[in-house]
Amino acid sequence: MNILGINAYHGNASAAIVCDGQLIAAVEEERFNRVKYAAGFPAAAIRYCLKEAGLTLADVDHVAVPRNPYARMGTKLFYAARMPSFARERIKVLAKFTGIREALAGAFDADPEQLKAVFHRVEHHIAHLASSFYCSPFEESALLSADGLGDFASSMWGAGFGPRMSVHGSIAFPHSLGLYYSAITQYLGFLKFGDEYKVMGLGAYGEPEFLEKFREIVKSNGSGFKLALKYFTHHRTGPEMSWAEADKTPVLGKLFSEELAKHLGPARGPEEPIAQRHKNLACSLQARLEEVYLGMLRHLARETQMKSVCLAGGVAFNCVANGKILGETPFENVYVHPAAGDAGLAVGAALYIWHQVFGKPRSFVMEHAYWGPGFSVDETRKAIEAAKLSEAGYAVTQLEEEKLLERTARIIGEGKILGWFQGRAEWGPRALGNRSIVADPRRAEMKEILNKRIKHREIFRPFAPSILAEASGEWFEKAHPSPFMTMAYAVKPDKRDKIPAPTHVDGTGRLQTVTKTANPRYWKLIKEVDRQTGVPVVLNTSFNDNEPIVCKPQEAIDCFLRTQMDALVLGHFLITKS
Ligand SMILES: [Fe+2]
């Protein structure tokens, strides 16, 4: 049975294909159309997924769409009556959704009437919960999804047993932890869609001076929370998000009200310098998020009496909060889906159909995130030749693995910046050693060098460490796996000066634990770095420069040349300045 998951007309448009319960491929549309967080219809992502699975559109038995426009109809109608612009937007979205069959057929020049696939709707947060639980190694687990808004809810929780999951509760619009974080992110002058993680990084430089004030903005409420709505606008104007267009990054309308400035002081303009007050506000924002999020998790642990928890939704990317789950809740195991944001809905919806709708037993665990496009040696060689690298003064050498790793580790140890492109592209927003820029973690100045030369991003944002999984307990305060860079743990005090570049100002690192089974070549590279330098860690940042992560070899070469990295490894090819 072939199930195609499609997240369309929503941020992070994506597709995934599940064949007889096994995930074969999953990818975001942004990797193809090169528009960050692209919404619209993910035609290229679908074409890739089917090609990877060796299928045609006619082979697809079921299509799972992670959206149910009929969910919470009462609440929707209530708000639609009060907000005509919101009602108009809903109608537009509904029209798009009823046309998914046509859009899918159109992407393949097929007749919609000829599609044999059965279409299923899976509610947004149910798809989030499914994305995490059905990919996790847990036979039974508590489940939590928390994000901005999807199908008019912001959070949902429940429990999973084997192939079944049940929902225990949810929080409906307008109360939302994700929108709370987005609103304060805007108030702090970060206006772009997806800027929340910048503010999370900034928070480490501050003190929770405004925590009491934030407790008034988000009030705890039994198993959940409520927003003090006078500080927000979305319940009056509707959540103004532009989702539908494929060639545009989504835009979020203004979420905070003038009351917020009365409560917290003036908002920061995007060009204004960042003062200590802004850092303290970011810190307080984060502290309140953690109180509420960890409170919800403690409640869920009590209610389910389970030892494991599966997380998804945009809030589950908050690695600082996730890093505290083991210490501050009864949970002993945590699994976060690598595409915890809305891209992951494509996988969740497809697996939900397989398990919950058809009752099929569990047979899949997502142990790695390499579900995107890969390229053959020939394709890679052709891209190198087309770029005329030799004529441009670069040496191109094809090396056996052992030699390649030895040379590459030496380049890293010399303080050079390396582009590292291997195998299939990562699923989710983190580069995990297949589309990564890798550097020496021992050099404190590396952060500034990377920012100046390659990444052109805010200096307060931390870089992340990739560490041999077996060494993580020796270097970090916790040894629980973090294969998808979704946890921040404290670096042991005696190790902080050994890896200053990926250690954040508060002493934590958003680590990726690398196992030999999940990514053998990346593991061997770090092992070789360890052999040469005595440190089983590399600094790992995504292979891009203010664009979606590179997908094809050509894009890696372009980024390498544009940003003047020192060396590039594409599969077995090493490219250096000659
Ligand atoms: Fe979501």
Coordinates of C-alpha atoms and ligand atoms in Angstrom, one line a residue:
M1 CA 0.0 0.0 0.0
N2 CA 1.4 3.4 -1.1
I3 CA 0.4 6.4 0.9
L4 CA 1.4 9.9 -0.2
G5 CA 1.4 12.6 2.5
I6 CA 1.0 16.2 1.2
N7 CA 1.4 19.4 3.3
A8 CA 0.0 22.0 0.9
Y9 CA -1.1 25.6 1.1
H10 CA 0.6 26.0 4.5
G11 CA 4.1 27.0 5.6
N12 CA 6.8 24.4 5.0
A13 CA 4.9 22.7 2.1
S14 CA 6.2 19.2 1.9
A15 CA 5.6 15.7 0.7
A16 CA 6.3 12.2 2.0
I17 CA 5.8 8.7 0.6
V18 CA 5.1 5.6 2.9
C19 CA 5.1 2.2 1.2
D20 CA 3.8 -0.7 3.3
G21 CA 4.5 1.2 6.5
Q22 CA 8.1 2.2 5.6
L23 CA 9.0 5.8 5.0
I24 CA 10.8 6.0 1.6
A25 CA 11.3 9.7 1.1
A26 CA 10.3 13.0 2.6
V27 CA 11.3 16.5 1.5
E28 CA 10.2 20.2 1.8
E29 CA 9.3 22.1 -1.4
E30 CA 11.7 24.9 -0.4
R31 CA 14.7 22.6 -1.2
F32 CA 13.5 22.7 -4.9
N33 CA 12.0 26.1 -5.4
R34 CA 14.6 27.8 -3.2
V35 CA 12.1 29.9 -1.3
K36 CA 12.5 29.5 2.5
Y37 CA 9.4 28.0 4.3
A38 CA 7.6 28.0 0.9
A39 CA 3.9 27.4 1.1
G40 CA 1.7 26.6 -2.0
F41 CA 1.4 23.2 -3.6
P42 CA 4.6 21.0 -3.2
A43 CA 4.6 19.7 -6.8
A44 CA 8.4 19.2 -7.0
A45 CA 8.5 17.5 -3.6
I46 CA 5.8 15.1 -4.7
R47 CA 7.6 14.3 -8.0
Y48 CA 10.8 13.6 -6.1
C49 CA 9.1 11.3 -3.5
L50 CA 7.4 9.2 -6.2
K51 CA 10.6 8.9 -8.2
E52 CA 12.6 7.9 -5.1
A53 CA 10.0 5.2 -4.4
G54 CA 9.9 4.1 -8.1
L55 CA 6.2 4.9 -8.3
T56 CA 4.0 6.8 -10.7
L57 CA 0.9 8.7 -9.6
A58 CA -1.2 5.8 -10.7
D59 CA 0.5 3.6 -8.0
V60 CA -0.6 5.9 -5.2
D61 CA -3.4 4.2 -3.2
H62 CA -4.0 6.9 -0.6
V63 CA -3.3 10.6 -0.3
A64 CA -3.2 11.9 3.3
V65 CA -3.7 15.7 3.7
P66 CA -2.9 17.0 7.1
R67 CA -5.7 19.5 7.3
N68 CA -9.3 19.3 8.3
P69 CA -11.1 22.5 7.4
Y70 CA -14.2 21.2 9.2
A71 CA -12.5 20.8 12.6
R72 CA -13.7 23.1 15.3
M73 CA -16.4 24.5 13.0
G74 CA -18.3 26.1 15.9
T75 CA -15.2 28.2 17.0
K76 CA -14.5 29.1 13.4
L77 CA -18.0 30.3 12.7
F78 CA -18.0 32.3 16.0
Y79 CA -14.8 34.2 14.9
A80 CA -15.8 34.4 11.2
A81 CA -19.0 36.2 12.2
R82 CA -17.0 38.8 14.1
M83 CA -14.1 39.1 11.5
P84 CA -15.2 39.3 7.8
S85 CA -11.6 39.4 6.6
F86 CA -10.9 36.2 8.5
A87 CA -14.0 34.6 7.0
R88 CA -12.9 35.5 3.5
E89 CA -9.5 34.0 4.1
R90 CA -11.1 30.8 5.4
I91 CA -13.2 30.5 2.3
K92 CA -10.1 30.9 0.1
V93 CA -8.3 28.2 2.0
L94 CA -11.3 25.8 1.8
A95 CA -11.5 26.4 -1.9
K96 CA -7.8 25.5 -2.3
F97 CA -8.2 22.4 -0.3
T98 CA -11.1 21.1 -2.2
G99 CA -8.8 21.4 -5.3
I100 CA -6.0 19.2 -4.0
R101 CA -7.0 16.3 -6.3
E102 CA -6.9 18.7 -9.3
A103 CA -3.6 20.2 -8.2
L104 CA -2.0 16.8 -7.8
A105 CA -3.3 15.6 -11.2
G106 CA -2.2 18.9 -12.7
A107 CA 1.4 18.5 -11.4
F108 CA 1.6 15.3 -13.5
D109 CA -0.5 16.4 -16.5
A110 CA -3.0 13.7 -15.5
D111 CA -6.8 13.6 -15.6
P112 CA -8.1 14.1 -12.0
E113 CA -10.9 11.6 -12.8
Q114 CA -8.3 8.9 -13.5
L115 CA -6.7 9.1 -10.0
K116 CA -7.5 6.0 -8.1
A117 CA -6.1 7.2 -4.8
V118 CA -8.5 7.7 -1.9
F119 CA -8.1 11.1 -0.3
H120 CA -8.1 11.4 3.5
R121 CA -8.1 14.4 5.8
V122 CA -6.1 14.2 9.0
E123 CA -6.5 17.1 11.5
H124 CA -3.3 19.3 11.8
H125 CA -2.3 18.4 15.4
I126 CA -3.2 14.7 15.0
A127 CA -0.8 14.6 12.1
H128 CA 1.9 16.3 14.3
L129 CA 1.3 13.8 17.1
A130 CA 1.5 10.9 14.5
S131 CA 4.7 12.3 13.0
S132 CA 6.4 11.9 16.3
F133 CA 4.8 8.8 17.8
Y134 CA 4.9 6.6 14.7
C135 CA 8.5 7.5 14.0
S136 CA 9.7 7.0 17.6
P137 CA 11.1 3.8 19.0
F138 CA 8.5 3.8 21.8
E139 CA 5.8 1.1 21.9
E140 CA 3.8 3.4 24.2
S141 CA 4.3 7.0 24.8
A142 CA 2.7 10.3 25.9
L143 CA 2.2 12.7 23.0
L144 CA 2.3 16.5 22.8
S145 CA 2.0 18.9 19.9
A146 CA 2.4 22.6 20.4
D147 CA 2.7 25.3 17.8
G148 CA 1.2 28.5 16.5
L149 CA -2.1 27.4 14.9
G150 CA -3.4 24.6 12.8
D151 CA -7.0 23.7 12.2
F152 CA -7.9 26.3 14.7
A153 CA -6.0 24.7 17.6
S154 CA -2.6 25.4 19.0
S155 CA -1.9 22.3 21.1
M156 CA -3.0 18.8 21.5
W157 CA -2.0 15.9 23.7
G158 CA -2.7 12.3 24.2
A159 CA -1.2 8.9 24.3
G160 CA 0.0 6.2 21.9
F161 CA -0.1 2.4 22.3
G162 CA 1.4 0.3 19.5
P163 CA -0.4 1.3 16.3
R164 CA -3.1 3.4 18.1
M165 CA -3.1 6.8 19.5
S166 CA -5.8 8.7 21.4
V167 CA -6.3 12.4 22.0
H168 CA -6.9 13.5 25.6
G169 CA -7.2 17.3 25.1
S170 CA -6.4 20.3 23.0
I171 CA -6.3 24.1 23.2
A172 CA -8.2 26.1 20.6
F173 CA -7.7 29.5 19.0
P174 CA -6.9 32.1 20.1
H175 CA -4.8 30.7 22.9
S176 CA -1.5 29.6 21.6
L177 CA 2.1 29.2 22.9
G178 CA 3.5 29.5 19.4
L179 CA 1.6 32.8 18.7
Y180 CA 2.7 34.1 22.1
Y181 CA 6.4 33.4 21.2
S182 CA 5.8 34.9 17.7
A183 CA 4.1 38.0 19.1
I184 CA 7.0 38.8 21.4
T185 CA 9.5 38.0 18.7
Q186 CA 7.8 40.7 16.6
Y187 CA 7.7 43.1 19.5
L188 CA 11.5 42.6 19.9
G189 CA 11.9 43.7 16.3
F190 CA 12.4 40.3 14.6
L191 CA 9.7 40.4 11.9
K192 CA 10.5 37.6 9.6
F193 CA 8.5 34.3 9.5
G194 CA 10.6 31.8 11.5
D195 CA 12.6 34.3 13.5
E196 CA 11.6 32.8 16.9
Y197 CA 14.8 30.8 17.2
K198 CA 16.9 34.0 17.0
V199 CA 15.1 35.3 20.1
M200 CA 15.6 32.0 21.8
G201 CA 19.4 32.4 21.2
L202 CA 19.3 36.0 22.4
G203 CA 17.5 35.0 25.7
A204 CA 20.7 33.4 26.9
Y205 CA 22.3 36.8 27.2
G206 CA 19.7 38.1 29.6
E207 CA 18.1 37.8 33.0
P208 CA 14.4 36.9 33.5
E209 CA 13.7 40.5 34.8
F210 CA 10.2 40.6 33.3
L211 CA 9.1 37.1 34.2
E212 CA 6.3 38.3 36.5
K213 CA 4.9 40.5 33.7
F214 CA 5.1 37.5 31.3
R215 CA 3.1 35.4 33.8
E216 CA 0.3 37.9 33.3
I217 CA 0.5 37.6 29.5
V218 CA 0.3 33.7 29.6
K219 CA -1.6 32.3 32.5
S220 CA -1.4 28.7 33.5
N221 CA -4.7 27.0 33.5
G222 CA -4.9 23.3 34.7
S223 CA -3.5 21.2 32.1
G224 CA -2.9 24.1 29.7
F225 CA -2.7 27.9 29.6
K226 CA -4.6 31.0 28.5
L227 CA -3.3 34.1 26.9
A228 CA -4.3 37.5 28.3
L229 CA -5.9 38.6 25.0
K230 CA -5.6 42.3 25.6
Y231 CA -1.9 42.0 24.7
F232 CA -2.6 40.4 21.3
T233 CA -4.5 41.3 18.1
H234 CA -5.0 37.9 16.4
H235 CA -8.3 37.2 18.1
R236 CA -9.7 40.5 16.8
T237 CA -8.1 40.6 13.3
G238 CA -7.8 36.9 12.7
P239 CA -4.4 35.3 12.3
E240 CA -3.2 37.2 9.2
M241 CA -0.9 34.7 7.5
S242 CA -0.3 34.5 3.8
W243 CA 0.1 30.8 3.1
A244 CA -1.2 30.0 -0.3
E245 CA 1.5 31.2 -2.7
A246 CA 4.2 28.7 -3.6
D247 CA 6.9 31.2 -4.6
K248 CA 6.7 33.3 -1.4
T249 CA 7.9 32.8 2.2
P250 CA 4.8 33.1 4.4
V251 CA 4.2 36.4 6.1
L252 CA 2.7 36.8 9.5
G253 CA 0.6 39.9 10.3
K254 CA 1.2 41.9 13.5
L255 CA 0.3 39.9 16.5
F256 CA 0.8 42.2 19.5
S257 CA -1.4 45.1 20.6
E258 CA -0.5 48.5 21.9
E259 CA -1.3 47.2 25.4
L260 CA 1.9 45.2 25.3
A261 CA 4.0 48.4 25.0
K262 CA 2.1 49.8 28.0
H263 CA 2.9 46.7 30.0
L264 CA 6.5 46.0 28.8
G265 CA 7.7 49.4 27.4
P266 CA 8.3 50.4 23.8
A267 CA 8.7 47.8 21.1
R268 CA 12.1 47.5 19.4
G269 CA 12.4 48.6 15.8
P270 CA 14.1 46.1 13.5
E271 CA 17.1 48.4 13.0
E272 CA 17.4 49.5 16.6
P273 CA 20.5 48.3 18.5
I274 CA 19.8 45.4 20.9
A275 CA 20.0 46.7 24.5
Q276 CA 20.3 44.7 27.7
R277 CA 16.5 45.3 28.2
H278 CA 15.8 43.4 25.0
K279 CA 18.0 40.5 26.1
N280 CA 16.1 40.4 29.4
L281 CA 12.8 40.5 27.6
A282 CA 13.9 37.6 25.4
C283 CA 15.1 35.7 28.5
S284 CA 11.8 36.3 30.3
L285 CA 9.8 35.2 27.2
Q286 CA 11.7 32.0 27.2
A287 CA 11.5 31.5 30.9
R288 CA 7.7 31.8 30.8
L289 CA 7.5 29.5 27.8
E290 CA 9.5 26.9 29.7
E291 CA 7.2 27.2 32.8
V292 CA 4.1 26.6 30.8
Y293 CA 5.5 23.9 28.4
L294 CA 7.2 21.9 31.2
G295 CA 4.0 22.3 33.3
M296 CA 2.0 20.8 30.5
L297 CA 4.4 18.0 30.2
R298 CA 4.3 17.3 34.0
H299 CA 0.6 17.2 33.8
L300 CA 0.7 14.8 30.8
A301 CA 3.2 12.6 32.7
R302 CA 0.8 12.4 35.7
E303 CA -2.2 11.7 33.5
T304 CA -0.6 9.0 31.4
Q305 CA 1.8 7.6 33.9
M306 CA 4.1 7.0 31.0
K307 CA 7.9 7.3 30.9
S308 CA 8.3 8.4 27.3
V309 CA 7.1 11.5 25.5
C310 CA 6.9 12.3 21.8
L311 CA 6.9 15.9 20.7
A312 CA 6.1 17.8 17.5
G313 CA 4.8 21.2 16.5
G314 CA 6.9 24.4 16.1
V315 CA 7.3 24.8 19.9
A316 CA 9.0 21.4 20.0
F317 CA 11.9 23.1 18.1
N318 CA 12.6 25.0 21.3
C319 CA 15.8 23.0 22.1
V320 CA 16.4 25.0 25.3
A321 CA 13.1 24.0 26.8
N322 CA 13.4 20.4 25.5
G323 CA 16.8 20.2 27.2
K324 CA 15.1 20.6 30.6
I325 CA 12.4 17.9 30.1
L326 CA 14.6 15.1 31.6
G327 CA 15.5 17.2 34.7
E328 CA 12.2 18.9 35.4
T329 CA 9.5 16.3 34.4
P330 CA 9.0 12.6 35.2
F331 CA 9.7 11.7 31.6
E332 CA 12.8 9.6 31.0
N333 CA 12.8 9.3 27.2
V334 CA 12.0 12.1 24.7
Y335 CA 11.6 11.8 20.9
V336 CA 11.3 14.9 18.8
H337 CA 10.4 14.5 15.1
P338 CA 13.3 16.1 13.1
A339 CA 10.7 18.1 11.0
A340 CA 8.7 19.0 14.1
G341 CA 7.3 22.0 12.3
D342 CA 4.6 21.8 9.6
A343 CA 6.8 20.0 7.1
G344 CA 6.5 17.0 9.3
L345 CA 2.8 16.9 8.8
A346 CA 3.2 15.1 5.5
V347 CA 4.9 12.1 7.2
G348 CA 2.5 12.2 10.2
A349 CA -0.6 12.2 8.1
A350 CA 0.7 9.3 5.9
L351 CA 1.7 7.1 8.9
Y352 CA -1.6 7.9 10.6
I353 CA -3.5 6.4 7.7
W354 CA -1.3 3.3 7.8
H355 CA -1.6 2.7 11.5
Q356 CA -4.7 4.4 12.9
V357 CA -7.0 4.0 9.9
F358 CA -5.9 0.6 8.6
G359 CA -4.7 -0.7 12.0
K360 CA -1.3 -2.0 10.6
P361 CA 1.3 -2.9 13.2
R362 CA 4.4 -0.7 13.9
S363 CA 7.4 -1.6 11.8
F364 CA 9.3 1.6 11.3
V365 CA 11.5 3.8 13.4
M366 CA 13.0 7.0 12.1
E367 CA 16.6 6.7 13.4
H368 CA 18.1 9.2 10.9
A369 CA 16.8 12.2 9.0
Y370 CA 18.3 11.5 5.5
W371 CA 15.0 11.2 3.5
G372 CA 15.7 13.8 0.8
P373 CA 17.4 13.8 -2.6
G374 CA 20.8 12.1 -3.1
F375 CA 23.1 12.3 -6.1
S376 CA 25.2 9.7 -7.9
V377 CA 29.0 9.9 -8.4
D378 CA 28.4 10.7 -12.1
E379 CA 25.9 13.5 -11.3
T380 CA 28.4 15.0 -8.8
R381 CA 31.3 14.7 -11.3
K382 CA 29.2 16.5 -14.0
A383 CA 28.4 19.3 -11.6
I384 CA 32.0 19.8 -10.8
E385 CA 33.0 19.8 -14.4
A386 CA 30.2 22.2 -15.3
A387 CA 31.5 24.6 -12.7
K388 CA 34.9 24.7 -14.4
L389 CA 36.6 24.6 -11.0
S390 CA 40.0 23.6 -12.3
E391 CA 40.1 26.7 -14.6
A392 CA 39.0 28.9 -11.6
G393 CA 42.1 27.8 -9.7
Y394 CA 40.8 24.9 -7.6
A395 CA 42.3 21.5 -7.2
V396 CA 39.8 18.6 -7.5
T397 CA 40.8 15.3 -6.1
Q398 CA 38.9 12.0 -5.9
L399 CA 39.9 10.1 -2.8
E400 CA 39.3 6.8 -1.1
E401 CA 37.2 7.2 2.1
E402 CA 40.1 6.7 4.5
K403 CA 42.3 9.2 2.8
L404 CA 39.4 11.6 2.3
L405 CA 38.6 11.6 6.0
E406 CA 42.2 12.0 7.0
R407 CA 42.7 15.0 4.7
T408 CA 39.3 16.5 5.7
A409 CA 39.9 16.2 9.4
R410 CA 43.3 17.9 8.9
I411 CA 41.6 20.8 7.0
I412 CA 39.1 21.2 9.9
G413 CA 41.9 21.1 12.5
E414 CA 43.8 23.8 10.7
G415 CA 40.9 26.2 11.3
K416 CA 39.6 26.2 7.8
I417 CA 35.9 26.2 6.8
L418 CA 34.7 23.1 5.1
G419 CA 31.6 22.5 3.0
W420 CA 30.5 18.9 3.6
F421 CA 28.0 17.4 1.2
Q422 CA 27.2 13.7 1.3
G423 CA 24.3 11.2 0.6
R424 CA 20.7 12.2 0.9
A425 CA 19.5 15.6 2.1
E426 CA 18.2 16.0 5.6
W427 CA 14.5 16.1 6.4
G428 CA 13.7 19.1 8.6
P429 CA 15.4 22.4 9.1
R430 CA 18.7 21.2 10.6
A431 CA 21.8 20.1 8.7
L432 CA 22.9 16.9 10.3
G433 CA 26.1 16.0 8.5
N434 CA 25.0 15.6 4.9
R435 CA 24.5 19.3 3.9
S436 CA 26.7 20.9 6.6
I437 CA 29.4 23.5 6.9
V438 CA 31.9 22.0 9.4
A439 CA 34.6 23.8 11.4
D440 CA 37.0 23.4 14.3
P441 CA 35.1 23.7 17.6
R442 CA 38.3 24.4 19.6
R443 CA 38.7 27.9 18.2
A444 CA 36.7 30.6 19.9
E445 CA 37.1 33.0 17.0
M446 CA 35.4 30.5 14.6
K447 CA 32.0 31.9 15.4
E448 CA 33.0 35.3 14.2
I449 CA 34.9 34.0 11.2
L450 CA 31.8 32.0 10.1
N451 CA 29.5 34.9 10.6
K452 CA 31.7 37.3 8.8
R453 CA 32.7 35.1 5.8
I454 CA 29.8 32.7 5.3
K455 CA 26.6 33.0 7.2
H456 CA 26.0 36.7 7.6
R457 CA 23.8 36.3 10.6
E458 CA 23.4 37.9 14.0
I459 CA 26.4 37.6 16.2
F460 CA 24.4 36.5 19.2
R461 CA 23.2 33.3 17.5
P462 CA 25.0 30.2 18.6
F463 CA 26.5 27.5 16.4
A464 CA 25.9 23.9 17.2
P465 CA 28.2 20.9 18.0
S466 CA 28.0 17.4 16.4
I467 CA 29.5 14.9 18.8
L468 CA 30.2 11.2 18.7
A469 CA 27.1 9.8 20.5
E470 CA 29.3 7.5 22.7
A471 CA 31.2 10.6 23.9
S472 CA 28.3 12.8 24.7
G473 CA 28.1 11.8 28.4
E474 CA 31.7 12.8 28.9
W475 CA 31.2 16.3 27.3
F476 CA 27.6 17.2 28.3
E477 CA 25.7 17.0 31.5
K478 CA 23.2 14.7 29.9
A479 CA 23.8 11.7 27.6
H480 CA 20.2 11.2 26.4
P481 CA 20.3 11.0 22.5
S482 CA 19.7 14.2 20.5
P483 CA 20.1 12.8 17.0
F484 CA 18.2 15.7 15.3
M485 CA 19.7 18.7 17.2
T486 CA 16.5 19.3 19.2
M487 CA 18.0 19.4 22.7
A488 CA 20.3 21.9 24.3
Y489 CA 22.3 20.5 27.2
A490 CA 24.9 22.1 29.4
V491 CA 28.5 21.4 28.3
K492 CA 30.4 20.1 31.3
P493 CA 32.3 23.0 32.9
D494 CA 35.7 21.5 32.4
K495 CA 35.0 21.0 28.7
R496 CA 33.7 24.5 27.9
D497 CA 37.0 26.0 27.1
K498 CA 37.8 23.0 24.9
I499 CA 34.9 23.6 22.5
P500 CA 34.2 27.4 22.9
A501 CA 33.0 27.9 19.3
P502 CA 29.7 25.8 19.6
T503 CA 29.2 26.5 23.4
H504 CA 26.6 29.2 23.9
V505 CA 27.1 32.1 26.3
D506 CA 25.0 30.2 29.0
G507 CA 27.3 27.2 28.7
T508 CA 24.9 25.0 26.7
G509 CA 25.2 23.5 23.3
R510 CA 22.4 22.4 20.9
L511 CA 24.0 19.1 20.2
Q512 CA 23.7 16.5 17.5
T513 CA 24.6 13.1 18.8
V514 CA 26.0 11.1 15.9
T515 CA 25.9 7.3 15.8
K516 CA 27.8 5.0 13.4
T517 CA 24.5 3.5 12.2
A518 CA 22.7 6.8 11.5
N519 CA 25.4 8.4 9.5
P520 CA 28.6 6.2 9.1
R521 CA 30.7 8.7 7.1
Y522 CA 30.0 11.7 9.3
W523 CA 30.6 9.5 12.4
K524 CA 34.0 8.4 10.9
L525 CA 34.9 12.0 10.1
I526 CA 34.3 13.1 13.7
K527 CA 36.2 10.0 14.9
E528 CA 39.1 11.1 12.7
V529 CA 38.9 14.6 14.1
D530 CA 39.0 13.1 17.6
R531 CA 42.1 11.0 16.6
Q532 CA 43.9 14.1 15.3
T533 CA 42.9 16.6 17.9
G534 CA 41.6 14.7 20.9
V535 CA 38.2 16.3 20.6
P536 CA 35.2 14.2 19.4
V537 CA 33.3 17.2 18.3
V538 CA 32.9 19.4 15.2
L539 CA 31.0 22.6 14.8
N540 CA 28.1 22.0 12.4
T541 CA 26.1 24.7 10.7
S542 CA 23.7 24.4 7.8
F543 CA 25.2 24.5 4.2
N544 CA 23.6 27.8 3.0
D545 CA 23.8 31.5 3.1
N546 CA 20.5 33.1 3.8
E547 CA 18.6 30.6 1.6
P548 CA 17.2 27.1 2.1
I549 CA 19.8 24.5 2.8
V550 CA 21.6 23.5 -0.5
C551 CA 20.0 20.4 -2.1
K552 CA 22.0 19.6 -5.3
P553 CA 25.8 19.5 -5.8
Q554 CA 25.5 22.6 -8.1
E555 CA 24.0 24.6 -5.3
A556 CA 26.7 23.4 -2.9
I557 CA 29.4 24.5 -5.4
D558 CA 27.7 27.9 -5.9
C559 CA 27.5 28.5 -2.2
F560 CA 31.1 27.4 -1.8
L561 CA 32.4 29.8 -4.4
R562 CA 30.1 32.7 -3.4
T563 CA 31.1 32.5 0.3
Q564 CA 34.7 31.6 -0.2
M565 CA 34.8 28.6 2.0
D566 CA 38.3 27.0 2.2
A567 CA 37.4 23.5 1.0
L568 CA 34.5 21.5 -0.2
V569 CA 33.8 17.8 0.0
L570 CA 31.2 16.4 -2.4
G571 CA 30.9 12.7 -1.8
H572 CA 34.5 11.4 -2.5
F573 CA 35.6 14.6 -4.2
L574 CA 37.8 17.1 -2.3
I575 CA 37.9 20.6 -3.7
T576 CA 40.5 23.0 -2.4
K577 CA 42.1 26.2 -3.5
S578 CA 45.2 25.2 -5.5
Ligands
FE1 FE 1.7 23.0 13.1

